[in-house]
Every structure is written in structure tokens, then in C-alpha cells.
Coordinates of C-alpha atoms in Angstrom, one line a residue:
M1 CA 2.7 -37.3 54.7
N2 CA 4.9 -34.4 53.6
T3 CA 2.7 -31.4 52.5
A4 CA 5.5 -28.8 52.2
S5 CA 5.5 -27.1 48.8
G6 CA 8.4 -27.9 46.6
P7 CA 10.5 -25.1 44.9
E8 CA 8.4 -25.3 41.7
E9 CA 5.1 -25.0 43.6
T10 CA 6.4 -22.1 45.7
A11 CA 7.6 -20.3 42.5
A12 CA 4.2 -20.8 40.9
A13 CA 2.4 -19.3 43.9
T14 CA 4.5 -16.2 43.9
P15 CA 2.5 -13.2 42.7
S16 CA 3.4 -11.9 39.2
P17 CA 5.4 -8.7 39.2
P18 CA 3.4 -5.6 38.4
S19 CA 3.0 -4.8 34.7
P20 CA 5.6 -2.5 33.2
P21 CA 4.6 1.1 32.6
A22 CA 2.9 2.0 29.3
P23 CA 5.5 2.3 26.5
A24 CA 7.0 5.6 25.7
R25 CA 5.4 5.4 22.2
R26 CA 2.1 6.6 23.7
D27 CA 3.8 9.7 25.0
A28 CA 5.5 10.2 21.6
E29 CA 2.1 10.0 19.8
A30 CA 0.6 12.5 22.2
T31 CA 3.5 14.8 21.6
K32 CA 3.2 14.6 17.9
A33 CA -0.5 15.2 18.1
G34 CA 0.2 18.3 20.2
I35 CA 2.7 19.6 17.6
L36 CA 0.2 19.1 14.8
R37 CA -2.5 21.0 16.8
A38 CA -0.1 23.9 17.4
A39 CA 0.8 24.0 13.7
R40 CA -2.8 23.9 12.7
H41 CA -3.6 26.7 15.1
L42 CA -0.9 28.9 13.7
L43 CA -1.7 28.1 10.1
A44 CA -5.2 29.3 10.6
R45 CA -3.9 32.7 11.8
H46 CA -0.7 33.4 9.9
A47 CA 0.7 33.0 6.4
H48 CA 2.7 29.8 6.0
A49 CA 5.9 31.8 5.3
D50 CA 5.6 33.7 8.6
I51 CA 5.4 30.6 10.8
T52 CA 8.6 29.4 12.3
L53 CA 9.4 26.0 13.9
K54 CA 10.2 28.0 17.1
A55 CA 6.6 29.4 17.2
V56 CA 5.2 26.0 16.7
A57 CA 7.4 24.6 19.4
E58 CA 6.5 27.3 21.9
R59 CA 2.8 26.8 21.3
A60 CA 3.2 23.0 21.6
G61 CA 5.4 23.3 24.7
V62 CA 8.3 21.4 23.1
S63 CA 11.7 22.2 21.7
P64 CA 12.3 22.8 18.0
P65 CA 14.8 19.8 17.8
L66 CA 11.9 17.6 18.9
I67 CA 9.8 18.7 16.0
L68 CA 12.7 17.9 13.7
K69 CA 13.0 14.5 15.3
Y70 CA 9.4 13.7 14.7
F71 CA 8.7 15.4 11.4
G72 CA 12.1 16.0 9.7
N73 CA 11.6 19.7 8.7
K74 CA 9.0 22.5 8.4
D75 CA 7.8 21.4 5.0
A76 CA 7.2 17.8 6.1
L77 CA 5.3 19.1 9.2
F78 CA 3.1 21.4 7.2
A79 CA 2.5 18.7 4.5
R80 CA 0.8 16.8 7.4
V81 CA -1.1 19.8 8.6
M82 CA -2.4 20.5 5.1
S83 CA -3.7 17.0 4.6
F84 CA -7.4 16.3 5.4
D85 CA -7.1 12.5 5.1
T86 CA -7.3 11.5 8.7
D87 CA -10.1 13.9 9.5
A88 CA -12.0 12.8 6.4
D89 CA -11.7 9.2 7.5
A90 CA -13.6 10.1 10.7
L91 CA -15.9 12.6 9.1
L92 CA -17.2 10.1 6.5
D93 CA -17.3 7.1 8.8
A94 CA -21.1 6.4 8.8
P95 CA -23.6 4.7 6.5
L96 CA -24.9 7.1 3.8
P97 CA -28.5 7.3 5.3
E98 CA -27.0 8.5 8.6
L99 CA -24.1 10.5 7.2
G100 CA -25.5 14.0 7.5
R101 CA -26.2 13.7 11.2
H102 CA -22.8 12.0 11.7
M103 CA -20.9 14.8 9.9
V104 CA -22.7 17.5 11.9
G105 CA -22.0 15.7 15.1
Y106 CA -18.3 15.2 14.2
V107 CA -17.7 18.8 13.3
L108 CA -19.3 20.1 16.6
S109 CA -17.7 17.5 18.8
S110 CA -14.3 18.2 17.3
Q111 CA -14.8 21.9 18.1
R112 CA -16.0 21.3 21.6
R113 CA -13.7 18.5 22.7
R114 CA -10.5 19.1 20.7
G115 CA -10.8 22.8 20.0
A116 CA -10.2 22.0 16.3
D117 CA -12.5 21.9 13.3
P118 CA -11.8 19.1 10.8
L119 CA -12.5 21.3 7.8
L120 CA -12.2 24.9 8.9
R121 CA -8.6 25.5 7.9
I122 CA -9.7 25.5 4.3
A123 CA -11.2 29.0 5.0
F124 CA -7.7 30.3 5.5
A125 CA -6.2 29.1 2.2
P126 CA -6.0 32.6 0.8
L127 CA -3.4 33.5 3.4
H128 CA -0.9 31.0 2.2
G129 CA 0.0 31.7 -1.5
D130 CA 1.2 28.5 -3.2
H131 CA 0.6 26.5 0.0
G132 CA -3.0 27.7 -0.2
D133 CA -3.3 25.9 -3.5
I134 CA -2.0 22.7 -1.8
L135 CA -4.7 23.1 0.9
R136 CA -7.4 23.6 -1.8
T137 CA -6.2 20.6 -3.8
N138 CA -6.1 18.4 -0.8
F139 CA -9.5 19.5 0.4
R140 CA -11.2 18.8 -2.9
A141 CA -9.5 15.4 -3.4
Q142 CA -9.7 14.2 0.2
V143 CA -13.1 15.6 1.3
T144 CA -15.5 16.8 -1.4
E145 CA -14.5 14.4 -4.2
R146 CA -14.3 11.5 -1.8
L147 CA -17.8 12.3 -0.5
A148 CA -19.1 12.7 -4.1
A149 CA -17.8 9.2 -4.9
R150 CA -20.2 7.8 -2.2
L151 CA -23.3 9.5 -3.6
T152 CA -25.7 8.1 -6.1
G153 CA -28.0 10.0 -8.4
A154 CA -27.5 13.1 -10.5
D155 CA -25.1 16.0 -9.6
A156 CA -23.2 14.1 -7.0
G157 CA -20.3 16.5 -7.2
L158 CA -22.5 19.6 -6.6
R159 CA -24.4 17.9 -3.8
A160 CA -21.2 16.9 -2.1
E161 CA -19.9 20.5 -2.3
L162 CA -23.2 21.9 -0.9
A163 CA -23.1 19.4 2.0
V164 CA -19.6 20.3 2.9
A165 CA -20.3 24.0 2.5
A166 CA -23.0 23.6 5.1
L167 CA -20.5 22.0 7.4
V168 CA -17.9 24.7 6.9
G169 CA -20.5 27.4 7.6
L170 CA -21.5 25.6 10.8
G171 CA -17.8 25.6 11.8
V172 CA -17.4 29.3 11.1
M173 CA -20.5 30.2 13.1
Y174 CA -19.4 28.0 16.0
G175 CA -15.7 28.5 16.1
I176 CA -15.1 32.0 14.5
A177 CA -18.3 34.0 14.9
R178 CA -18.8 32.1 18.2
G179 CA -22.6 32.3 17.9
P180 CA -23.9 32.3 21.5
H181 CA -27.1 30.5 20.8
L182 CA -25.3 27.8 18.8
R183 CA -22.7 27.3 21.5
A184 CA -25.3 27.2 24.3
T185 CA -27.3 24.4 22.5
D186 CA -26.6 20.8 23.2
L187 CA -25.0 18.8 20.4
D188 CA -28.0 16.5 19.9
G189 CA -30.3 19.5 19.6
I190 CA -28.1 21.0 16.8
T191 CA -27.7 17.7 15.0
D192 CA -31.5 17.1 15.1
R193 CA -32.0 20.5 13.3
Y194 CA -28.9 20.7 11.1
G195 CA -28.3 17.0 10.2
P196 CA -31.4 16.8 7.9
L197 CA -30.2 19.9 6.1
V198 CA -26.9 18.3 5.2
Q199 CA -28.6 14.9 4.6
A200 CA -30.9 16.5 2.0
Q201 CA -27.8 17.0 -0.3
L202 CA -26.6 13.4 0.3
T203 CA -29.9 11.7 -0.6
P204 CA -30.9 11.9 -4.3
A205 CA -34.1 13.6 -5.0
G206 CA -37.1 11.6 -6.2

């Protein structure tokens, strides 16, 4: 009896070739994220008119033509930087009874792990003239008004603004004043203390 494998069986037994490397798209997304981080960093410290693509490129470790390739021009880049949409998606991604604690945790984890606060660039709007107006308009529409739309009970708009004010204050103390006690406390310890303060504005009285 012939037990030799035929050509088809031999081919089937041949190990599959190794998987191809991850697509370049992943690197492109990482590069774009780095450019946006660099632009946000500069926008928090300099007037919009004084920021050049060269400065953004140097901070991001890329060439200015690469920024143009990904974003088109400076105005398109900073339109992305001045939007709060993506951060708001993550900031508000929790059921309402748990939202205060979630938002506090998200602000602190963003500061600690990414070195970027999802809300804090609104504090620098006065630096940017007409572009500061864009920041303020985006902030209201994409953060406070969106939060208010989720709230029930009276004074939803006011309560949303007070809750967000508490988060911005937390970001200032952590990221700008660099409060040593705050920075030395573990994230859960802070959210246990500060989350209920924010939640008190989200839950209607009575």
C-alpha cells in the first residue's frame, strides 16, 4: 500500500507563511496623533498667529511637508486642534449615575498617561483672538451643551457648566499649578473624593 503523500497533501501540510507586517496605516495614525499633540501643546502656550508649521513639525519630530500631507494646511490642522468632539465622546462615555466619577477619572488619566487634558485648552482661549472665539464656541457646543442635553431636572445648562468648571479646575491644579498632594495621590483616591462633587451637579436635587 502506497502511503506517500501526493502533491496536494504535501502542499496542505506546508506551514503557512508568516503574517505580513502591520499596515503602514497604523504608523500614519500614530504620526497624525503626534502632530495633533504637538499643535495642542503649542496652542496652550502661544497665540495662534505666532505658531508656525515648522514649530509644530519640530515638536512632533516630523517634516512640515508631512503635516501638509496629512492635514492640508495650518488652518485645517488647527480646526482639528480646536475641536473638542473626540475628547467629549470619551469624557461623556458613561451612564449618568456614574458620569461624575468617570469624567474625573478621564481627566486625570489623560493628564497622567497622555500628558494632555481633554478640556484645559479652553483656558487659553484669550490668547487667540478670533480663534479664541472658535475655541469657546466649540467648547460650549461640544462639551457643556452636549452634557446639559443628557441631564434631567431644572437648570440643566447651569449644572452642566458647574460640573465642567469643576473638571477644568481639577485640570488646572493638576497640570498647571502641579499641586504636589494631588499629583501624589492615586487616581482612585481622587475620584472617590472628587467624583461625588461633580456628580452632585449631574443629579437633579430632590
